[in-house]
């Protein structure tokens, strides 16, 4: 019997890493196998959990539903009277 307890989660992570690093999924798997791709679970400066990925001198942070790379525009703080459904993603 095959143990696939985390199969879907691992596939999703590999897909996110591929998108974040602009690589194919096969390239991500090869980089992991060769020890050329680093991943660390971290808490960022705002206290949000993410996975920080490094490869070939590039870095990206993968959040639930978002990917940020150095140089990306940071999210702006929502207005205090924001009721949701607006462009601030609140």
PDB file of N, CA, C and O in Angstrom, residues 19 74-75 90:
ATOM      1  N   UNK A  19       6.426  28.225  -9.844  1.00  0.00           N
ATOM      2  CA  UNK A  19       5.903  29.529 -10.247  1.00  0.00           C
ATOM      3  C   UNK A  19       6.753  30.658  -9.664  1.00  0.00           C
ATOM      4  O   UNK A  19       7.097  31.612 -10.365  1.00  0.00           O
ATOM      5  N   UNK A  74       5.217  46.194  -1.870  1.00  0.00           N
ATOM      6  CA  UNK A  74       4.576  45.683  -0.653  1.00  0.00           C
ATOM      7  C   UNK A  74       3.100  46.041  -0.645  1.00  0.00           C
ATOM      8  O   UNK A  74       2.682  47.015  -1.271  1.00  0.00           O
ATOM      9  N   UNK A  75       2.336  45.225   0.065  1.00  0.00           N
ATOM     10  CA  UNK A  75       0.917  45.522   0.202  1.00  0.00           C
ATOM     11  C   UNK A  75       0.758  46.782   1.037  1.00  0.00           C
ATOM     12  O   UNK A  75       1.474  46.996   1.997  1.00  0.00           O
ATOM     13  N   UNK A  90      -8.633  43.745   1.563  1.00  0.00           N
ATOM     14  CA  UNK A  90      -8.980  43.569   2.975  1.00  0.00           C
ATOM     15  C   UNK A  90     -10.256  42.788   3.100  1.00  0.00           C
ATOM     16  O   UNK A  90     -11.145  42.867   2.358  1.00  0.00           O
TER      17      UNK A  90
END
